[in-house]
XYZ file of N, CA and C in Angstrom:
771
model
N 101.893 95.152 106.742
C 103.304 94.563 106.622
C 103.804 95.109 105.079
N 104.864 95.688 105.257
C 106.367 96.254 104.409
C 106.975 95.214 103.845
N 106.300 94.593 102.790
C 107.214 93.166 102.241
C 107.226 93.731 100.339
N 107.941 92.861 99.604
C 107.651 93.379 98.164
C 107.858 91.750 97.666
N 107.453 91.813 96.301
C 107.538 89.754 95.788
C 108.858 90.222 95.470
N 109.557 88.673 96.146
C 110.676 88.174 95.402
C 110.423 86.938 94.341
N 110.118 86.260 94.387
C 110.434 85.448 93.572
C 109.386 84.170 93.327
N 109.261 83.682 92.236
C 108.339 82.323 92.360
C 108.857 81.162 91.437
N 108.854 80.367 92.463
C 109.690 78.737 92.663
C 108.842 78.044 91.723
N 109.665 77.116 90.743
C 108.968 76.304 89.523
C 109.913 75.162 89.635
N 109.440 74.269 90.504
C 109.938 72.944 90.637
C 110.408 71.949 88.937
N 111.503 71.638 88.423
C 111.767 71.102 87.269
C 112.554 69.786 87.517
N 112.344 68.991 86.984
C 113.909 67.893 87.093
C 114.765 68.448 86.627
N 114.852 69.174 85.776
C 116.121 69.984 84.833
C 116.068 71.537 84.894
N 116.886 72.035 85.734
C 116.388 73.498 85.768
C 117.465 73.925 84.652
N 118.387 73.490 83.724
C 119.495 74.140 83.094
C 118.547 74.249 81.438
N 117.710 73.433 81.661
C 116.857 72.990 80.154
C 115.655 73.974 80.175
N 115.082 74.049 81.920
C 114.222 75.296 81.568
C 114.727 76.620 80.940
N 116.015 76.916 81.851
C 117.165 77.997 81.327
C 117.242 78.202 80.213
N 117.522 77.246 79.153
C 117.833 77.337 77.869
C 116.624 77.562 77.025
N 115.584 77.327 77.558
C 114.774 77.228 76.846
C 113.891 78.702 76.620
N 114.418 79.542 77.713
C 113.770 80.662 78.014
C 114.540 81.687 77.523
N 116.260 81.280 77.235
C 117.215 81.739 76.397
C 116.575 81.790 74.995
N 116.089 80.887 74.248
C 116.108 80.786 73.327
C 114.542 81.341 72.638
N 113.872 81.879 73.775
C 112.509 83.145 73.375
C 113.283 84.340 73.970
N 114.200 84.685 73.932
C 114.825 85.979 74.051
C 115.062 86.485 75.366
N 114.887 85.914 76.526
C 115.057 85.977 77.811
C 116.465 85.662 78.214
N 117.178 86.745 79.288
C 118.220 86.376 79.892
C 118.302 85.427 80.839
N 118.797 84.061 81.041
C 118.547 83.201 82.052
C 119.759 82.993 82.272
N 120.263 82.682 83.986
C 121.372 82.189 84.510
C 121.484 80.640 85.351
N 122.834 79.745 85.347
C 122.614 79.105 86.077
C 122.925 79.842 87.627
N 122.082 79.271 88.738
C 122.199 79.427 89.865
C 123.359 78.952 90.774
N 122.781 77.622 91.164
C 124.279 77.372 91.933
C 123.081 75.964 92.805
N 123.671 75.197 93.986
C 123.962 74.266 94.390
C 123.339 74.534 95.710
N 122.515 73.729 96.904
C 122.558 73.950 97.754
C 122.326 72.662 98.484
N 123.989 72.579 99.030
C 124.092 71.134 99.136
C 123.548 70.647 100.469
N 123.332 71.192 101.623
C 122.415 70.787 103.006
C 120.777 70.255 102.592
N 120.054 70.988 101.430
C 119.068 70.775 100.966
C 118.718 69.589 99.712
N 119.873 69.489 99.365
C 120.030 68.542 97.916
C 119.493 68.831 96.728
N 119.139 70.317 96.298
C 118.858 71.119 95.547
C 119.411 71.781 94.677
N 119.436 72.386 93.430
C 120.334 73.213 92.469
C 119.164 73.821 91.925
N 119.653 75.420 91.180
C 118.636 76.357 90.738
C 119.043 76.906 89.275
N 118.067 77.450 88.090
C 118.193 78.204 87.628
C 117.498 79.586 87.766
N 117.953 80.516 86.851
C 117.487 82.177 87.534
C 117.067 82.705 86.596
N 116.077 83.606 86.600
C 115.578 84.524 85.482
C 115.069 86.190 86.136
N 115.970 86.860 86.157
C 115.561 88.102 86.693
C 114.644 88.953 85.824
N 113.438 89.907 86.750
C 113.131 90.795 86.073
C 113.164 92.195 86.830
N 112.514 93.320 86.569
C 112.224 94.785 87.466
C 112.137 94.214 88.657
N 112.512 95.567 89.253
C 112.302 95.344 90.803
C 112.555 94.758 91.581
N 113.622 93.536 91.060
C 114.311 92.710 91.927
C 113.728 91.267 92.022
N 112.163 91.202 91.178
C 111.628 90.002 91.294
C 112.052 88.725 90.319
N 112.163 87.605 90.605
C 112.870 86.483 89.520
C 112.092 85.210 89.939
N 112.204 84.430 88.948
C 111.510 82.888 88.622
C 112.984 82.392 89.014
N 112.545 81.300 89.770
C 113.535 80.165 90.420
C 113.191 78.948 89.917
N 113.975 78.332 88.623
C 114.037 76.616 88.603
C 114.588 75.853 89.330
N 113.936 75.195 90.167
C 114.352 74.518 91.020
C 114.450 73.124 90.868
N 115.464 71.913 90.913
C 115.446 70.799 90.727
C 116.117 69.858 91.939
N 115.771 68.649 92.574
C 116.281 68.258 93.283
C 117.336 67.037 93.016
N 118.522 67.386 93.240
C 120.016 66.774 92.696
C 119.944 65.015 93.839
N 119.824 65.720 95.227
C 119.783 64.689 96.126
C 118.308 64.100 97.273
N 117.956 63.175 96.501
C 116.561 63.279 97.096
C 116.824 62.714 98.275
N 117.796 61.897 98.962
C 117.417 61.573 100.605
C 117.618 62.784 101.028
N 118.714 64.117 100.927
C 118.914 65.247 101.648
C 117.771 65.881 101.362
N 117.248 65.972 100.244
C 115.997 66.968 100.580
C 114.818 66.252 101.294
N 114.426 65.036 101.760
C 113.530 64.524 102.346
C 113.847 65.070 104.131
N 115.350 65.049 104.272
C 115.488 65.336 105.557
C 116.004 66.479 105.983
N 116.316 67.526 105.170
C 116.661 68.615 104.998
C 115.943 69.436 106.849
N 114.673 69.220 106.550
C 114.015 70.171 107.646
C 113.459 71.288 107.406
N 113.872 71.759 105.792
C 113.055 73.034 105.854
C 112.077 73.120 104.928
N 110.929 73.863 105.230
C 109.266 73.626 104.781
C 109.554 73.533 103.231
N 109.938 74.317 102.740
C 109.992 74.915 101.153
C 110.565 73.597 100.558
N 112.254 73.219 101.095
C 112.324 71.799 100.094
C 110.951 70.326 100.689
N 110.438 70.444 102.069
C 109.649 69.624 101.931
C 108.249 69.408 101.175
N 107.952 71.040 100.692
C 106.753 70.973 99.914
C 107.201 70.716 98.012
N 108.535 71.198 97.916
C 109.043 70.634 96.642
C 109.064 68.633 96.651
N 109.314 68.033 97.512
C 109.444 66.857 97.615
C 107.940 66.149 97.327
N 106.847 66.711 98.144
C 105.721 66.642 97.803
C 105.414 66.688 96.381
N 105.338 67.773 96.011
C 104.976 68.144 94.966
C 105.016 67.254 93.613
N 106.846 66.813 93.993
C 107.275 66.376 93.057
C 106.621 64.779 92.837
N 105.344 64.429 93.613
C 104.875 63.057 93.026
C 103.560 63.616 92.056
N 103.442 64.684 92.207
C 102.038 65.151 91.459
C 102.773 65.677 90.098
N 104.184 65.970 90.004
C 104.545 66.268 88.896
C 105.055 68.022 88.929
N 106.347 68.673 87.596
C 106.621 69.490 87.793
C 105.884 70.103 87.366
N 106.015 71.640 87.908
C 104.885 72.898 87.684
C 105.784 73.963 89.064
N 104.946 75.038 88.982
C 105.022 76.404 90.207
C 104.423 75.177 91.166
N 105.515 76.076 92.716
C 105.039 75.041 93.696
C 105.019 76.229 94.927
N 105.805 77.086 95.106
C 105.462 78.155 95.860
C 105.865 80.009 95.666
N 106.009 80.299 96.074
C 106.810 82.106 96.060
C 106.691 83.246 97.453
N 107.553 83.570 97.017
C 108.062 84.249 98.245
C 108.017 85.827 98.467
N 108.062 86.621 99.280
C 108.501 88.085 99.771
C 109.333 88.516 100.054
N 109.887 89.587 99.884
C 111.089 90.027 100.727
C 110.811 90.921 101.363
N 111.506 90.864 102.723
C 111.069 92.469 103.770
C 112.814 92.282 104.052
N 112.651 93.649 104.749
C 114.314 93.801 104.834
C 114.352 93.859 106.912
N 113.174 93.425 107.461
C 113.147 93.463 108.339
C 112.282 91.771 108.704
N 113.009 90.663 109.119
C 112.508 89.332 109.288
C 111.901 89.288 110.892
N 112.273 89.728 111.684
C 112.053 89.568 112.675
C 110.489 90.454 113.086
N 110.267 91.469 112.493
C 109.232 92.322 112.278
C 108.054 91.626 111.995
N 108.243 90.966 110.817
C 107.352 90.277 109.835
C 107.005 88.743 110.874
N 107.773 88.589 111.138
C 107.130 87.073 112.436
C 106.537 87.680 113.733
N 106.725 88.817 114.231
C 105.860 89.619 115.377
C 104.625 89.889 114.538
N 104.364 90.329 113.408
C 103.422 90.484 112.831
C 102.357 89.449 112.358
N 102.664 88.284 112.266
C 102.265 86.864 112.143
C 101.855 86.272 113.116
N 102.368 86.819 114.234
C 102.009 86.651 115.655
C 100.892 87.006 116.072
N 100.938 88.261 116.025
C 99.815 89.306 116.493
C 98.272 88.772 115.554
N 98.795 88.371 114.340
C 97.569 88.168 113.441
C 96.949 86.817 113.741
N 97.395 85.974 114.633
C 97.168 84.493 114.775
C 97.508 83.618 114.306
N 98.904 83.945 113.390
C 99.575 82.830 112.282
C 100.655 82.531 113.406
N 101.520 81.132 112.810
C 102.449 80.882 113.710
C 103.041 80.688 112.959
N 104.742 81.391 113.224
C 105.893 81.456 111.981
C 106.630 80.419 112.575
N 107.383 80.066 111.672
C 108.428 78.832 111.456
C 110.043 79.563 111.182
N 110.632 79.689 112.187
C 112.138 80.408 111.526
C 111.946 81.953 112.202
N 112.898 82.546 111.535
C 113.949 82.144 110.542
C 114.694 81.064 110.330
N 114.961 80.842 109.050
C 116.082 79.705 109.273
C 117.053 80.155 107.613
N 118.131 79.680 108.009
C 119.103 80.072 107.229
C 119.255 79.531 105.894
N 119.628 80.369 104.837
C 120.208 79.817 103.379
C 121.491 80.102 103.090
N 121.679 79.460 102.086
C 122.986 80.086 101.621
C 123.392 79.186 100.306
N 124.064 79.687 99.597
C 124.658 79.098 97.751
C 125.863 80.306 97.874
N 126.755 79.310 97.042
C 128.185 80.078 96.494
C 127.855 80.304 94.969
N 128.156 81.114 94.529
C 128.139 81.596 93.515
C 129.250 81.536 92.438
N 129.175 81.193 91.187
C 130.145 81.072 89.750
C 131.268 81.799 89.935
N 131.146 83.253 90.762
C 132.238 84.024 90.981
C 133.155 84.059 92.249
N 132.175 83.020 93.407
C 133.197 82.663 94.434
C 132.318 83.421 95.728
N 131.135 84.293 95.023
C 130.565 84.840 95.877
C 129.847 83.980 96.548
N 130.058 84.299 98.536
C 128.589 83.158 98.845
C 127.681 84.117 99.268
N 126.301 83.755 98.753
C 125.057 84.427 98.886
C 124.378 83.761 100.242
N 124.049 84.883 101.165
C 123.360 84.274 102.367
C 121.969 84.983 102.550
N 120.769 84.163 102.974
C 119.387 84.666 103.379
C 118.476 83.911 104.512
N 117.880 84.493 104.789
C 117.025 84.024 105.562
C 115.577 83.961 105.322
N 114.629 82.445 105.447
C 113.809 82.745 105.482
C 112.648 82.036 106.638
N 111.031 82.786 106.438
C 110.270 82.478 107.268
C 108.896 82.038 106.957
N 108.642 81.161 107.407
C 107.360 80.240 107.025
C 106.225 80.421 107.874
N 105.116 80.036 107.631
C 103.709 80.147 108.498
C 103.272 78.459 108.405
N 103.272 78.101 109.544
C 102.729 76.935 109.812
C 101.221 76.712 109.235
N 101.138 75.488 108.406
C 99.738 75.045 107.824
C 98.782 74.846 108.471
N 97.820 75.581 108.597
C 96.662 75.178 109.836
C 95.698 75.448 107.966
N 95.915 74.648 106.780
C 94.705 75.391 105.908
C 94.056 74.031 105.593
N 94.159 72.817 106.440
C 93.620 71.373 105.947
C 93.572 71.450 104.275
N 94.661 71.583 103.577
C 95.345 71.492 102.275
C 94.377 72.714 101.656
N 93.228 73.957 101.790
C 92.824 74.160 100.885
C 93.214 75.525 100.025
N 94.816 75.525 100.792
C 95.327 76.856 100.024
C 96.956 76.740 100.562
N 97.488 77.456 100.357
C 99.212 77.581 100.775
C 99.275 79.024 101.045
N 100.116 79.311 101.848
C 100.591 80.504 102.235
C 102.069 80.553 101.805
N 102.120 82.125 101.578
C 103.742 82.002 100.755
C 104.702 82.199 101.888
N 105.891 82.234 101.887
C 107.323 82.239 102.642
C 107.489 84.227 102.577
N 108.454 84.074 103.496
C 108.987 85.409 103.395
C 110.237 85.207 103.364
N 111.319 86.304 103.054
C 112.820 85.999 102.536
C 113.359 87.351 103.001
N 114.996 87.477 103.815
C 115.542 89.002 103.848
C 116.549 88.258 103.428
N 117.483 88.945 102.356
C 118.965 88.644 102.126
C 119.652 89.413 102.652
N 121.132 88.797 102.832
C 121.972 89.170 103.270
C 122.847 90.614 102.869
N 122.554 90.532 101.771
C 123.146 91.824 100.882
C 121.512 92.630 100.814
N 121.706 93.877 101.090
C 120.808 95.365 100.951
C 119.893 95.105 99.093
N 119.149 95.787 99.446
C 118.262 95.646 97.684
C 119.130 96.841 96.945
N 120.152 97.859 97.716
C 120.703 98.554 96.367
C 121.804 97.934 96.053
N 122.427 96.981 96.710
C 124.149 95.908 96.556
C 123.178 95.031 95.525
N 121.863 94.379 95.719
C 121.822 93.448 94.679
C 121.316 93.711 93.619
N 120.631 95.122 93.879
C 120.250 95.741 92.079
C 121.198 95.949 91.595
N 122.356 96.249 92.083
C 123.429 96.926 91.143
C 123.886 95.412 90.772
N 124.075 94.367 91.173
C 124.371 92.917 90.815
C 123.924 92.638 89.593
N 122.530 92.736 90.203
C 121.519 91.995 89.192
C 121.247 92.696 87.957
N 121.194 94.136 87.809
C 120.584 94.883 86.791
C 120.696 94.084 85.478
N 122.338 93.566 85.260
C 122.536 93.227 84.207
C 121.701 92.051 83.327
N 121.322 91.217 84.316
C 120.184 90.274 84.730
C 119.043 90.568 83.661
N 118.485 91.660 84.047
C 117.190 92.229 83.923
C 116.843 92.826 82.846
N 117.944 92.510 81.837
C 117.764 92.909 80.707
C 117.304 91.853 79.365
N 116.610 91.731 78.688
C 116.358 90.732 78.054
C 116.074 90.803 76.671
N 116.614 90.113 75.262
C 116.395 90.401 74.095
C 114.719 90.681 73.502
N 113.945 89.971 74.353
C 112.436 89.856 74.168
C 111.644 91.440 74.471
N 112.352 92.226 75.260
C 112.227 93.677 75.364
C 112.029 94.035 77.292
N 111.699 95.120 77.679
C 111.614 95.337 79.016
C 110.635 94.218 79.826
N 111.031 94.135 81.282
C 110.432 93.228 81.322
C 109.747 93.112 83.235
N 108.490 93.030 83.405
C 108.196 92.639 84.538
C 106.939 91.699 85.307
N 107.230 91.179 86.240
C 106.408 89.998 86.835
C 105.522 90.650 87.440
N 104.068 90.505 86.841
C 103.268 91.123 86.866
C 102.280 90.475 87.952
N 101.846 89.438 87.511
C 100.930 88.688 88.553
C 100.916 86.603 88.828
N 100.293 86.555 89.228
C 100.540 84.854 89.438
C 98.711 84.286 89.889
N 98.774 83.362 89.002
C 97.756 82.600 89.144
C 97.559 81.385 90.233
N 96.727 81.375 90.987
C 97.024 80.293 92.062
C 95.657 79.685 92.121
N 95.680 78.456 92.285
C 94.881 77.404 92.828
C 94.175 77.606 93.837
N 93.364 77.136 94.679
C 92.928 76.916 96.237
C 91.463 75.971 96.087
N 91.451 75.265 97.150
C 89.948 74.398 96.933
C 88.900 75.556 97.532
N 89.515 76.274 98.685
C 88.392 77.072 99.331
C 88.547 78.612 98.689
N 87.861 79.127 97.731
C 88.485 80.715 97.626
C 88.028 81.437 98.749
N 86.674 81.612 99.378
C 86.850 82.424 100.077
C 87.353 82.104 101.380
N 87.958 81.239 101.944
C 88.780 80.960 103.054
C 90.181 81.238 102.695
N 90.443 81.195 101.466
C 91.758 81.721 101.111
C 92.320 83.139 101.269
N 91.173 83.804 100.448
C 91.062 85.450 100.408
C 91.275 86.223 102.013
N 90.240 85.344 102.529
C 90.091 86.035 103.961
C 91.541 85.867 104.766
N 92.349 84.523 104.548
C 93.609 84.154 105.232
C 94.424 85.275 104.826
N 94.454 85.711 103.601
C 95.249 86.592 102.490
C 95.043 88.089 103.145
N 93.983 88.230 103.220
C 93.328 89.550 103.369
C 93.901 89.947 105.238
N 93.857 89.034 106.106
C 94.192 89.200 107.280
C 96.063 89.030 107.424
N 96.129 88.260 106.465
C 98.039 87.796 106.714
C 98.726 89.627 106.270
N 97.846 89.848 104.864
C 98.986 90.858 104.619
C 98.205 92.404 105.156
N 96.590 92.509 105.384
C 96.048 93.762 106.139
C 95.865 94.298 104.567
N 94.711 93.551 104.232
C 94.591 93.779 102.493
C 92.683 94.207 102.540
N 92.490 95.040 101.580
C 91.267 95.732 101.577
C 90.192 94.149 100.513
N 89.431 94.575 100.456
C 88.838 93.085 99.425
C 89.205 93.001 97.988
N 89.149 91.958 97.674
C 89.556 91.886 96.447
C 89.042 92.182 94.803
N 89.183 92.213 94.291
C 88.746 92.713 92.585
C 88.532 91.255 91.962
N 87.606 91.464 91.786
C 86.918 89.876 91.059
C 86.812 90.425 89.420
N 86.890 89.015 88.858
C 86.977 89.506 87.186
C 87.473 88.041 86.705
N 87.365 87.802 85.414
C 87.223 86.742 84.623
C 88.752 86.767 83.349
N 89.066 85.893 83.656
C 89.926 85.655 82.351
C 89.872 84.282 81.264
N 90.883 83.857 80.520
C 90.817 82.851 80.075
C 90.818 81.575 81.148
N 91.910 81.584 82.312
C 91.525 80.613 82.962
C 90.663 80.592 83.973
N 89.306 81.317 83.840
C 88.210 81.214 84.535
C 88.148 82.559 85.913
N 87.064 82.094 86.442
C 86.890 83.611 87.763
C 87.914 83.468 88.612
N 88.016 84.385 88.956
C 89.165 84.752 90.052
C 88.615 86.181 90.894
N 89.507 85.816 91.843
C 89.575 87.126 93.090
C 90.931 87.568 92.780
N 91.243 88.805 92.735
C 92.368 89.203 92.754
C 92.813 90.003 93.934
N 94.240 89.801 94.938
C 94.976 90.870 95.603
C 95.618 91.217 95.261
N 96.277 92.514 95.482
C 97.847 93.241 95.153
C 98.451 93.121 96.479
N 99.509 92.742 96.336
C 100.361 92.314 97.404
C 101.763 92.611 96.875
N 102.453 93.372 97.645
C 104.286 93.348 97.336
C 104.314 93.919 95.228
N 103.485 94.740 95.070
C 103.614 94.925 94.128
C 103.517 94.156 92.765
N 102.670 93.302 93.104
C 102.095 92.327 91.924
C 100.699 91.828 92.197
N 100.296 91.334 91.426
C 98.742 90.827 91.768
C 98.635 89.144 92.270
N 97.970 89.003 93.088
C 97.746 87.491 93.308
C 96.251 86.934 92.833
N 96.323 86.163 91.758
C 94.651 85.687 91.344
C 94.441 84.702 91.928
N 93.717 84.480 92.495
C 93.344 83.021 93.336
C 92.132 82.519 92.400
N 92.163 81.572 92.004
C 90.868 80.248 91.111
C 90.644 79.467 91.925
N 89.445 79.135 91.920
C 88.651 77.521 92.454
C 89.044 76.588 91.692
N 89.742 75.778 92.106
C 89.993 74.345 91.100
C 89.079 73.235 91.433
N 88.332 73.774 90.313
C 86.577 73.033 90.713
C 86.800 71.451 89.989
N 88.122 71.758 88.966
C 88.812 70.422 88.060
C 89.925 69.566 88.501
N 90.898 70.274 89.531
C 91.928 69.323 90.027
C 92.246 69.552 91.496
N 92.230 68.648 92.115
C 92.887 68.699 93.775
C 94.097 68.931 93.956
N 94.102 70.944 93.567
C 95.341 71.483 93.535
C 95.508 72.529 93.958
N 96.390 72.752 94.561
C 96.425 74.291 95.619
C 98.187 75.060 95.060
N 98.795 74.704 93.933
C 99.932 75.220 93.332
C 99.678 76.470 92.723
N 100.338 77.575 92.462
C 100.411 78.378 91.311
C 100.443 77.869 90.269
N 99.477 78.069 89.065
C 99.990 77.690 87.604
C 100.553 78.749 86.577
N 100.331 79.854 86.686
C 99.982 80.806 86.116
C 101.181 81.714 86.518
N 101.959 82.642 85.350
C 102.638 83.753 85.636
C 102.857 84.793 84.170
N 102.351 85.848 85.068
C 102.131 86.982 83.631
C 103.678 87.487 83.916
N 103.746 87.847 82.695
C 104.989 88.531 82.406
C 104.845 89.681 81.345
N 104.937 90.908 81.740
C 104.529 91.997 80.584
C 105.737 93.032 80.223
N 105.506 93.777 79.301
C 106.339 94.668 78.946
C 107.149 94.480 77.745
N 106.966 93.194 77.096
C 107.771 92.189 76.322
C 107.331 92.969 74.718
N 108.055 92.930 74.042
C 107.935 93.492 72.564
C 107.097 92.317 71.565
N 106.934 90.901 72.433
C 106.344 90.099 71.308
C 105.335 89.522 72.739
N 104.029 88.804 72.269
C 103.431 88.615 72.749
C 103.103 86.591 72.553
N 103.080 86.003 73.616
C 102.983 84.640 73.312
C 102.629 83.788 74.726
N 102.134 82.585 74.393
C 101.756 81.424 75.899
C 103.203 80.878 75.564
N 103.500 80.483 77.040
C 104.874 79.585 77.133
C 104.329 78.336 77.814
N 104.131 77.246 77.971
C 104.091 76.125 78.471
C 105.587 75.298 78.647
N 105.949 75.134 79.934
C 107.102 74.544 80.084
C 107.248 73.788 81.472
N 107.264 72.683 81.718
C 107.553 71.645 82.694
C 106.404 72.206 83.877
N 105.022 71.952 83.264
C 103.923 72.574 84.335
C 103.750 73.402 84.638
N 104.302 74.467 83.770
C 103.864 76.127 84.296
C 103.619 76.545 83.207
N 102.737 77.447 82.984
C 102.083 78.214 82.014
C 102.798 79.528 82.656
N 103.238 79.992 81.312
C 103.593 81.962 81.141
C 103.073 82.684 80.366
N 102.168 83.812 80.812
C 101.836 84.326 79.654
C 102.477 85.480 79.382
N 103.049 86.023 78.335
C 104.123 86.974 77.930
C 103.102 88.156 77.245
N 103.293 89.071 77.408
C 101.911 90.148 76.782
C 103.031 91.532 76.790
N 102.904 92.340 75.524
C 103.436 93.649 75.614
C 102.533 94.739 76.585
N 103.182 95.553 76.623
C 102.691 96.470 77.998
C 101.432 96.982 77.924
């Protein structure tokens, strides 16, 4: 399946505060916009290869609870546990082909579902989202897929200025994810993306199994100390400074090339 990593979703009560904090650390970040039909709004920080972090907040809880979008339903559920990373998405230029791939490999696709918002300059951004029916019994989370209304070349031209940061050239390189059943999660992701066996390693967060997907590394850690299946760690590389940033339930590891 031909996909590229698109973005990491970070649930927070105040996206604008996360944006300000990242700006103070030397990153370029922007206000995104509102999603009236979902009851949410966001702020963004962009990196090389059209990857970005989305800080998303719930502005209208009733709309969020009833909108019918699986991502927003996940955010509403995660909100009971608290702020932090919630989901991540892979980009495709043929969402219909991805849906067909899912069916062939025993998954049940949900969608594509439409999405849109208006930028500050008045341009209306559109996209389609594709989800996977949850058959995991709560052991891990599937990602979702997104196809943008504009092509990668158009988006690259528009977003290029936002990928330059005072702290240095940067790339989102890996995501750490908790799972309650490591073997089952790895088997499902290998089947989903057609991947070889994982690489095993250990770091400050513990032992992990790593899969390379869409240009980044997904590192799966067994959640032996708390019942969670949320992403918890995001690594950013290429910076001039090295630091660990804890913000609104999420951990960002910033490192040099």
